[in-house]
Amino acid sequence: MDTTGEEGTAMDVEANTRPLEKEIVTDFRARQSYGSYLALDTLLDCQKPVSSPEHHDEMLFIVQHQTTELWLKLVLHETLAARAAFDDDDMGKALKCLARVKHIQKTLTEQWSVLATLTPTEYAEFRGFLGSSSGFQSYQYRAVEFLLGNKNAGILPVFDADPAARRLLGALLDEPSLYDAFWRCLARRGYDVPASALERDVTRAYVANPELIDLIAHVYRNSAENWDAYEAFEELVDLEENFQLWRFRHMRTVARTIGMKTGTGGSSGVGFLRRALDLTFFPELLEVRTVIGT
């Protein structure tokens, strides 16, 4: 049936279709396409279930974890940029990078709801094929933890079989954390940051420094005159809170799927994950809440 368009051009249009605009590129023999730019032929060939016979739900398990690793790659990219910005005294750029990380964290946390659709019986049908592989061995996750201050040299041997991952974690172990870079930035801005915060052994896990509490409380009580530092404090608190929410959803998803079973990597499973909730990145920014208003 011939129909006449608004411009008077006769078109044979099928119902519920959208005609292609003539300017849309359709020949990619000599042009870069969406697929080639994203290397989709490689990316979409990386989902290789190992169960035999192949179990339907293993694809979910693989995609969930691969997607998490892609987001962790971006978290690492942005957090490293934030640390470099603090080193360059560019507070605005650092906070912009951390704002992006916060949005990624929310996506990562919400992703657990997808994996939570995997029932215990479904997971049990292919769990045995995973061997000793475990999310505990995610070097990017450990890199993010190291970068935020939760350093643990004892975990490095886990990555001896992966020299590139071992080098990355070894470098981050020896370098100042994001939090170290932040306090050094504030000191260069004229804040009275105690020497104990500026000269600490950066290869050790960060622990609360009581000498910082007075400075932090001063900034909170005089936020109008110290807005950049005040805003940075709150951004870092958001970052920590988001990370803890991710850890909690991880723990609850594991409990929902395997109960109190031992993890495939040999950990105690839920118990091990629960203890991670006691780890903090920026402890003074939380402890100061007890001081303010008293």
XYZ file of N, CA and C in Angstrom, residues 57-288:
696
model
N 23.068 -21.706 33.888
C 23.286 -20.560 34.767
C 24.745 -20.171 34.923
N 25.658 -20.970 34.382
C 27.067 -20.595 34.486
C 27.365 -19.332 33.682
N 26.624 -19.097 32.618
C 26.827 -17.880 31.830
C 26.579 -16.640 32.687
N 25.520 -16.665 33.497
C 25.249 -15.565 34.421
C 26.444 -15.348 35.340
N 26.957 -16.427 35.907
C 28.062 -16.343 36.859
C 29.298 -15.714 36.215
N 29.587 -16.118 34.992
C 30.757 -15.594 34.287
C 30.572 -14.123 33.935
N 29.436 -13.782 33.348
C 29.191 -12.399 32.938
C 29.201 -11.462 34.151
N 28.590 -11.906 35.260
C 28.578 -11.098 36.480
C 29.996 -10.734 36.909
N 30.878 -11.708 36.940
C 32.223 -11.463 37.433
C 33.091 -10.734 36.412
N 32.901 -11.033 35.147
C 33.661 -10.295 34.133
C 33.247 -8.827 34.102
N 31.957 -8.570 34.228
C 31.479 -7.190 34.256
C 32.033 -6.459 35.473
N 32.060 -7.134 36.611
C 32.636 -6.537 37.815
C 34.087 -6.159 37.582
N 34.835 -7.033 36.917
C 36.252 -6.733 36.660
C 36.413 -5.534 35.733
N 35.508 -5.383 34.771
C 35.568 -4.206 33.899
C 35.314 -2.931 34.695
N 34.313 -2.959 35.580
C 34.049 -1.783 36.415
C 35.204 -1.516 37.363
N 35.811 -2.571 37.922
C 36.965 -2.385 38.799
C 38.133 -1.756 38.045
N 38.267 -2.111 36.778
C 39.318 -1.492 35.967
C 39.111 0.014 35.896
N 37.851 0.438 35.742
C 37.556 1.865 35.678
C 37.696 2.523 37.054
N 37.299 1.823 38.118
C 37.500 2.353 39.470
C 38.983 2.604 39.721
N 39.806 1.654 39.340
C 41.253 1.795 39.520
C 41.793 2.964 38.696
N 41.341 3.066 37.469
C 41.747 4.143 36.567
C 41.413 5.511 37.170
N 40.196 5.660 37.675
C 39.751 6.941 38.218
C 40.401 7.247 39.571
N 40.595 6.236 40.388
C 41.187 6.464 41.703
C 42.671 6.812 41.582
N 43.351 6.180 40.660
C 44.748 6.563 40.395
C 44.828 8.007 39.905
N 43.870 8.399 39.063
C 43.839 9.782 38.570
C 43.550 10.748 39.712
N 42.672 10.341 40.642
C 42.371 11.197 41.796
C 43.611 11.375 42.663
N 44.347 10.295 42.884
C 45.572 10.411 43.673
C 46.574 11.339 42.997
N 46.718 11.211 41.686
C 47.635 12.087 40.947
C 47.189 13.540 41.037
N 45.876 13.764 41.016
C 45.357 15.129 41.122
C 45.654 15.717 42.499
N 45.499 14.918 43.550
C 45.878 15.390 44.891
C 47.368 15.734 44.916
N 48.187 14.901 44.276
C 49.625 15.178 44.213
C 49.911 16.500 43.506
N 49.056 16.844 42.543
C 49.215 18.094 41.791
C 48.451 19.260 42.423
N 47.898 19.037 43.615
C 47.116 20.060 44.322
C 45.878 20.495 43.547
N 45.358 19.606 42.733
C 44.147 19.898 41.973
C 42.970 19.189 42.649
N 42.459 19.818 43.708
C 41.390 19.215 44.497
C 40.133 18.988 43.660
N 39.823 19.942 42.796
C 38.619 19.829 41.983
C 38.636 18.610 41.092
N 39.766 18.371 40.411
C 39.857 17.211 39.532
C 39.790 15.921 40.328
N 40.442 15.901 41.486
C 40.428 14.699 42.317
C 39.002 14.350 42.724
N 38.238 15.343 43.146
C 36.874 15.082 43.592
C 35.970 14.702 42.425
N 36.258 15.226 41.238
C 35.482 14.831 40.056
C 35.702 13.345 39.760
N 36.948 12.897 39.848
C 37.235 11.478 39.621
C 36.544 10.610 40.661
N 36.563 11.046 41.922
C 35.935 10.259 42.983
C 34.422 10.254 42.854
N 33.853 11.337 42.340
C 32.403 11.357 42.105
C 32.020 10.285 41.096
N 32.847 10.091 40.076
C 32.578 9.038 39.093
C 32.704 7.660 39.731
N 33.711 7.491 40.576
C 33.893 6.217 41.270
C 32.657 5.881 42.092
N 32.085 6.879 42.742
C 30.892 6.649 43.559
C 29.730 6.118 42.723
N 29.566 6.621 41.523
C 28.498 6.118 40.651
C 28.787 4.684 40.211
N 30.051 4.388 39.941
C 30.421 3.017 39.574
C 30.135 2.075 40.733
N 30.448 2.523 41.948
C 30.200 1.696 43.121
C 28.720 1.342 43.254
N 27.863 2.297 42.988
C 26.432 2.024 43.075
C 26.015 0.964 42.061
N 26.588 1.031 40.860
C 26.296 0.020 39.846
C 26.798 -1.350 40.286
N 28.010 -1.385 40.822
C 28.572 -2.651 41.293
C 27.728 -3.265 42.405
N 27.240 -2.432 43.300
C 26.424 -2.933 44.401
C 25.100 -3.487 43.887
N 24.472 -2.767 42.958
C 23.191 -3.212 42.426
C 23.332 -4.507 41.634
N 24.507 -4.735 41.054
C 24.718 -5.964 40.278
C 24.526 -7.228 41.106
N 24.746 -7.138 42.411
C 24.577 -8.330 43.232
C 23.153 -8.870 43.142
N 22.189 -7.996 42.875
C 20.800 -8.452 42.788
C 20.604 -9.394 41.604
N 21.422 -9.250 40.582
C 21.332 -10.160 39.438
C 21.875 -11.534 39.824
N 23.046 -11.541 40.464
C 23.623 -12.830 40.860
C 22.756 -13.519 41.909
N 22.040 -12.724 42.694
C 21.185 -13.299 43.735
C 20.020 -14.104 43.156
N 19.781 -14.005 41.850
C 18.741 -14.835 41.227
C 19.220 -16.273 41.035
N 20.519 -16.497 41.287
C 21.086 -17.837 41.175
C 20.761 -18.613 42.457
N 19.941 -19.633 42.351
C 19.528 -20.382 43.535
C 20.623 -21.362 43.970
N 20.581 -21.817 45.220
C 21.593 -22.776 45.693
C 21.679 -24.037 44.834
N 20.532 -24.560 44.410
C 20.559 -25.787 43.602
C 21.162 -25.524 42.221
N 20.876 -24.353 41.654
C 21.443 -24.019 40.339
C 22.960 -23.876 40.430
N 23.437 -23.176 41.443
C 24.882 -22.966 41.598
C 25.597 -24.284 41.879
N 24.961 -25.137 42.681
C 25.594 -26.405 43.046
C 25.881 -27.278 41.830
N 25.109 -27.087 40.760
C 25.275 -27.932 39.582
C 26.537 -27.621 38.789
N 27.136 -26.429 38.998
C 28.396 -26.159 38.281
C 29.511 -25.669 39.192
N 29.235 -25.478 40.480
C 30.250 -24.949 41.397
C 31.504 -25.813 41.436
N 31.333 -27.111 41.395
C 32.476 -28.013 41.461
C 33.461 -27.830 40.315
N 32.973 -27.313 39.184
C 33.857 -27.119 38.030
C 34.756 -25.888 38.184
N 34.490 -25.053 39.188
C 35.280 -23.830 39.382
C 36.647 -24.126 39.985
N 36.820 -25.319 40.547
C 38.095 -25.663 41.169
C 38.371 -24.739 42.345
N 39.590 -24.201 42.413
C 39.967 -23.304 43.506
C 39.881 -21.833 43.105
N 39.284 -21.561 41.942
C 39.144 -20.163 41.527
C 38.133 -19.466 42.417
N 38.413 -18.207 42.740
C 37.578 -17.456 43.680
C 37.776 -15.972 43.467
N 36.724 -15.207 43.768
C 36.837 -13.759 43.709
C 37.895 -13.221 44.645
N 38.281 -14.003 45.648
C 39.374 -13.625 46.548
C 40.646 -13.335 45.753
N 40.765 -13.956 44.591
C 41.976 -13.822 43.774
C 41.897 -12.662 42.778
N 40.897 -11.805 42.899
C 40.787 -10.659 41.996
C 41.879 -9.646 42.313
N 42.871 -9.536 41.440
C 43.962 -8.612 41.736
C 43.519 -7.159 41.611
N 42.509 -6.903 40.773
C 42.037 -5.520 40.656
C 41.326 -5.075 41.930
N 40.553 -5.985 42.523
C 39.911 -5.657 43.797
C 40.970 -5.372 44.854
N 42.003 -6.210 44.911
C 43.083 -5.979 45.881
C 43.814 -4.675 45.574
N 43.957 -4.356 44.311
C 44.626 -3.107 43.937
C 43.835 -1.904 44.438
N 42.514 -1.962 44.304
C 41.672 -0.869 44.802
C 41.812 -0.761 46.315
N 41.779 -1.892 47.006
C 41.956 -1.871 48.464
C 43.302 -1.261 48.846
N 44.361 -1.676 48.183
C 45.686 -1.126 48.474
C 45.697 0.380 48.225
N 45.121 0.791 47.130
C 45.127 2.206 46.765
C 44.363 3.048 47.782
N 43.330 2.452 48.391
C 42.542 3.170 49.388
C 43.122 3.043 50.799
N 44.158 2.215 50.962
C 44.842 2.152 52.254
C 44.772 0.829 52.971
N 43.901 -0.099 52.529
C 43.835 -1.419 53.161
C 44.920 -2.315 52.563
N 46.161 -2.105 53.009
C 47.294 -2.852 52.453
C 47.585 -4.080 53.295
N 47.980 -5.145 52.614
C 48.289 -6.391 53.294
C 49.311 -7.145 52.465
N 50.581 -7.035 52.853
C 51.658 -7.684 52.091
C 51.482 -9.197 52.081
N 50.778 -9.732 53.074
C 50.613 -11.172 53.156
C 49.814 -11.768 52.025
N 49.094 -10.936 51.296
C 48.262 -11.453 50.207
C 49.039 -11.557 48.890
N 50.221 -10.978 48.825
C 50.976 -10.957 47.569
C 51.306 -12.345 47.016
N 51.657 -13.328 47.847
C 51.961 -14.657 47.296
C 50.819 -15.274 46.501
N 49.576 -14.851 46.760
C 48.432 -15.360 45.991
C 48.628 -15.087 44.507
N 49.412 -14.053 44.191
C 49.550 -13.611 42.801
C 50.937 -13.917 42.223
N 51.671 -14.799 42.882
C 52.997 -15.153 42.365
C 52.912 -15.792 40.985
N 51.816 -16.458 40.682
C 51.658 -17.105 39.372
C 51.250 -16.119 38.286
N 51.013 -14.865 38.665
C 50.609 -13.815 37.722
C 51.557 -12.637 37.907
N 52.713 -12.649 37.234
C 53.739 -11.629 37.468
C 53.257 -10.191 37.290
N 52.392 -9.941 36.311
C 51.912 -8.576 36.080
C 51.078 -8.088 37.258
N 50.194 -8.958 37.762
C 49.377 -8.596 38.915
C 50.254 -8.404 40.146
N 51.241 -9.262 40.317
C 52.165 -9.166 41.458
C 52.934 -7.851 41.421
N 53.364 -7.437 40.235
C 54.098 -6.166 40.113
C 53.201 -4.978 40.457
N 51.966 -5.013 39.959
C 51.032 -3.915 40.238
C 50.788 -3.779 41.733
N 50.494 -4.893 42.387
C 50.205 -4.846 43.812
C 51.450 -4.481 44.618
N 52.611 -4.961 44.178
C 53.852 -4.601 44.861
C 54.129 -3.101 44.776
N 53.845 -2.527 43.613
C 54.040 -1.089 43.447
C 53.077 -0.301 44.328
N 51.799 -0.712 44.343
C 50.805 -0.002 45.158
C 51.085 -0.163 46.652
N 51.664 -1.291 47.027
C 52.036 -1.492 48.422
C 53.078 -0.468 48.853
N 54.016 -0.154 47.971
C 55.117 0.750 48.300
C 54.763 2.222 48.128
N 53.665 2.510 47.442
C 53.301 3.895 47.149
C 52.305 4.449 48.160
N 52.256 5.774 48.310
C 51.239 6.380 49.181
C 49.836 6.038 48.682
N 48.920 5.888 49.612
C 47.537 5.636 49.249
C 46.862 6.937 48.831
N 45.638 6.821 48.376
C 44.834 8.012 48.060
C 44.722 8.916 49.281
N 44.501 8.324 50.438
C 44.334 9.082 51.681
C 45.632 9.783 52.068
N 46.771 9.104 51.885
C 48.070 9.736 52.140
C 48.244 10.960 51.245
N 47.919 10.790 49.964
C 48.052 11.904 49.017
C 47.135 13.057 49.397
N 45.961 12.736 49.906
C 45.010 13.768 50.311
C 45.562 14.604 51.457
N 46.075 13.962 52.498
C 46.609 14.725 53.628
C 47.823 15.547 53.238
N 48.637 15.040 52.355
C 49.791 15.811 51.886
C 49.329 17.037 51.104
N 48.264 16.860 50.336
C 47.690 17.986 49.598
C 47.194 19.065 50.568
N 46.487 18.657 51.611
C 45.989 19.627 52.588
C 47.136 20.333 53.296
N 48.195 19.606 53.587
C 49.356 20.229 54.242
C 49.954 21.308 53.350
N 50.044 21.040 52.055
C 50.592 22.051 51.132
C 49.652 23.240 50.994
N 48.385 23.047 51.305
C 47.414 24.134 51.261
C 47.433 24.971 52.544
N 48.283 24.610 53.482
C 48.424 25.399 54.690
C 47.752 24.838 55.920
N 47.138 23.653 55.808
C 46.497 23.053 56.973
C 47.553 22.427 57.886
N 47.288 22.460 59.172
C 48.239 21.951 60.161
C 48.089 20.439 60.310
N 48.512 19.746 59.277
C 48.434 18.280 59.281
C 49.604 17.738 60.099
N 49.355 16.916 61.101
C 50.446 16.426 61.952
C 51.465 15.597 61.177
N 52.710 15.660 61.620
C 53.786 14.925 60.956
C 53.517 13.429 60.936
N 52.808 12.938 61.953
C 52.521 11.498 62.016
C 51.689 11.039 60.827
N 50.903 11.946 60.247
C 50.093 11.600 59.079
C 50.887 11.733 57.790
N 51.893 12.594 57.800
C 52.663 12.870 56.586
C 53.868 11.954 56.429
N 54.326 11.391 57.532
C 55.567 10.619 57.507
C 55.358 9.158 57.868
N 54.128 8.685 57.845
C 53.860 7.303 58.240
C 54.440 6.316 57.220
N 54.596 5.075 57.619
C 55.056 4.009 56.733
C 53.904 3.639 55.793
N 54.009 4.065 54.554
C 52.890 3.884 53.624
C 52.734 2.442 53.165
N 53.690 1.563 53.513
C 53.556 0.161 53.114
C 52.665 -0.615 54.081
N 52.293 0.019 55.187
C 51.454 -0.635 56.192
C 49.996 -0.243 56.002
N 49.115 -1.115 56.454
C 47.687 -0.802 56.398
C 47.415 0.456 57.218
N 46.571 1.329 56.689
C 46.271 2.573 57.391
C 45.444 2.268 58.639
N 45.820 2.911 59.750
C 45.060 2.798 60.992
C 44.746 4.202 61.483
N 43.718 4.305 62.298
C 43.261 5.610 62.777
C 44.380 6.373 63.478
N 44.458 7.658 63.168
C 45.453 8.549 63.760
C 44.718 9.591 64.604
N 44.732 9.460 65.921
C 44.000 10.394 66.785
C 44.442 11.847 66.619
N 45.674 12.049 66.152
C 46.180 13.410 66.012
C 45.479 14.184 64.896
N 44.723 13.497 64.065
C 44.014 14.182 62.979
C 42.628 14.681 63.391
N 42.114 14.183 64.487
C 40.730 14.466 64.861
C 40.475 15.958 65.058
N 41.360 16.647 65.740
C 41.141 18.078 65.999
C 41.068 18.872 64.697
N 41.940 18.556 63.752
C 41.933 19.259 62.468
C 40.627 18.983 61.722
N 40.220 17.743 61.689
C 38.986 17.398 60.982
C 37.789 18.077 61.632
N 37.738 18.048 62.958
C 36.628 18.693 63.673
C 36.607 20.194 63.391
N 37.778 20.799 63.313
C 37.860 22.249 63.011
C 37.268 22.547 61.640
N 37.586 21.723 60.668
C 37.057 21.930 59.314
C 35.535 21.797 59.318
N 35.019 20.791 59.997
C 33.565 20.600 60.047
C 32.871 21.759 60.753
N 33.503 22.262 61.804
C 32.878 23.353 62.563
C 32.992 24.699 61.851
N 33.894 24.769 60.890
C 34.110 26.016 60.154
C 34.088 25.730 58.656
N 33.036 25.068 58.224
C 32.979 24.585 56.849
C 33.001 25.703 55.819
N 32.370 26.842 56.121
C 32.307 27.930 55.138
C 33.694 28.427 54.768
N 34.610 28.450 55.751
C 35.970 28.933 55.492
C 36.888 27.829 54.972
N 36.413 26.602 55.002
C 37.256 25.462 54.600
C 36.487 24.524 53.672
N 35.778 25.139 52.718
C 34.814 24.348 51.952
C 35.447 23.218 51.159
N 36.598 23.461 50.531
C 37.216 22.402 49.732
C 37.550 21.180 50.581
N 38.139 21.415 51.747
C 38.482 20.299 52.625
C 37.216 19.632 53.153
N 36.234 20.442 53.503
C 34.952 19.935 54.010
C 34.279 19.042 52.964
N 34.236 19.507 51.740
C 33.628 18.723 50.662
C 34.404 17.437 50.431
N 35.732 17.528 50.487
C 36.558 16.335 50.282
C 36.306 15.298 51.375
N 36.181 15.761 52.627
C 35.870 14.834 53.709
C 34.605 14.043 53.401
N 33.564 14.745 52.981
C 32.290 14.087 52.729
C 32.352 13.162 51.516
N 33.109 13.542 50.496
C 33.273 12.664 49.333
C 33.966 11.365 49.737
N 34.977 11.473 50.591
C 35.692 10.288 51.040
C 34.802 9.408 51.922
N 33.976 10.024 52.752
C 33.030 9.256 53.563
C 32.050 8.510 52.659
N 31.569 9.177 51.611
C 30.681 8.515 50.644
C 31.373 7.312 50.018
N 32.632 7.498 49.641
C 33.408 6.433 49.008
C 33.504 5.225 49.936
N 33.813 5.486 51.196
C 33.924 4.399 52.173
C 32.579 3.721 52.381
N 31.533 4.512 52.543
C 30.211 3.935 52.778
C 29.762 3.065 51.608
N 29.998 3.538 50.393
C 29.643 2.751 49.202
C 30.406 1.433 49.167
N 31.676 1.490 49.556
C 32.490 0.278 49.545
C 31.955 -0.722 50.565
N 31.554 -0.221 51.726
C 31.021 -1.107 52.745
C 29.679 -1.710 52.322
N 28.866 -0.915 51.642
C 27.602 -1.448 51.129
C 27.865 -2.554 50.116
N 28.879 -2.382 49.276
C 29.243 -3.410 48.297
C 29.674 -4.680 49.025
N 30.522 -4.517 50.054
C 30.975 -5.670 50.818
C 29.795 -6.400 51.478
N 28.859 -5.611 52.009
C 27.710 -6.220 52.674
C 26.849 -7.004 51.684
N 26.569 -6.409 50.521
C 25.758 -7.110 49.515
C 26.476 -8.363 49.020
N 27.796 -8.284 48.909
C 28.581 -9.455 48.529
C 28.378 -10.567 49.550
N 28.552 -10.227 50.823
C 28.402 -11.221 51.880
C 27.004 -11.844 51.876
N 25.964 -10.996 51.751
C 24.598 -11.496 51.795
C 24.271 -12.351 50.570
N 24.824 -12.003 49.416
C 24.589 -12.803 48.215
C 25.237 -14.169 48.346
N 26.457 -14.187 48.892
C 27.136 -15.468 49.115
C 26.349 -16.310 50.110
N 25.885 -15.696 51.201
C 25.093 -16.432 52.197
C 23.830 -16.997 51.569
N 23.212 -16.227 50.700
C 21.971 -16.651 50.055
C 22.214 -17.826 49.103
N 23.421 -17.862 48.526
C 23.706 -18.866 47.499
C 24.320 -20.143 48.047
N 25.275 -20.011 49.003
C 25.961 -21.215 49.496
C 25.853 -21.395 51.009
N 25.118 -20.516 51.685
C 25.017 -20.648 53.129
C 26.364 -20.449 53.802
N 26.727 -21.344 54.706
C 27.976 -21.220 55.460
C 29.060 -22.165 54.939
N 28.956 -22.580 53.692
C 29.976 -23.449 53.100
C 31.314 -22.722 52.995
N 32.389 -23.501 52.932
C 33.722 -22.958 52.671
C 33.780 -22.418 51.251
N 34.500 -21.309 51.047
C 34.633 -20.732 49.711
C 35.471 -21.603 48.800
N 35.285 -21.459 47.495
C 36.051 -22.270 46.544
C 37.544 -22.003 46.643
N 37.914 -20.813 47.100
C 39.332 -20.481 47.223
C 39.938 -20.897 48.549
N 39.128 -21.525 49.421
C 39.636 -22.024 50.683
C 39.304 -21.175 51.896
N 38.678 -20.011 51.693
C 38.320 -19.167 52.831
C 37.127 -19.759 53.571
N 36.808 -19.166 54.726
C 35.652 -19.632 55.487
C 34.343 -19.150 54.887
N 34.410 -18.441 53.770
C 33.197 -18.009 53.085
C 32.561 -16.808 53.738
N 31.320 -16.943 54.172
C 30.577 -15.821 54.734
C 31.300 -15.218 55.937
N 31.870 -16.052 56.792
C 32.579 -15.549 57.962
C 33.741 -14.659 57.577
N 34.479 -15.053 56.557
C 35.613 -14.255 56.079
C 35.129 -12.926 55.517
N 34.056 -12.965 54.750
C 33.505 -11.741 54.168
C 32.945 -10.820 55.250
N 32.350 -11.395 56.289
C 31.785 -10.576 57.358
C 32.891 -9.793 58.074
N 34.048 -10.401 58.259
C 35.144 -9.711 58.949
C 35.665 -8.528 58.153
N 35.461 -8.547 56.843
C 35.897 -7.410 56.016
C 35.097 -6.152 56.335
N 33.907 -6.323 56.903
C 33.078 -5.164 57.240
C 33.689 -4.338 58.362
N 34.653 -4.910 59.074
C 35.327 -4.170 60.140
C 36.500 -3.348 59.625
N 36.867 -3.532 58.371
C 37.986 -2.783 57.797
C 37.512 -1.400 57.359
N 38.346 -0.401 57.601
C 37.991 0.967 57.209
C 39.124 1.580 56.393
N 38.776 2.566 55.595
C 39.764 3.287 54.798
C 40.122 4.639 55.433
N 39.109 5.355 55.874
C 39.307 6.721 56.358
C 38.710 6.849 57.760
N 39.279 6.156 58.744
C 38.634 6.008 60.052
C 38.371 7.313 60.794
N 39.260 8.284 60.696
C 39.067 9.532 61.444
C 37.851 10.310 60.964
N 37.522 10.181 59.671
C 36.373 10.911 59.131
C 35.064 10.361 59.678
N 35.099 9.138 60.186
C 33.933 8.563 60.834
C 33.983 8.806 62.354
N 35.150 8.666 62.937
C 35.287 8.861 64.373
C 34.980 10.281 64.813
N 35.239 11.250 63.937
C 35.015 12.645 64.304
C 33.538 12.916 64.585
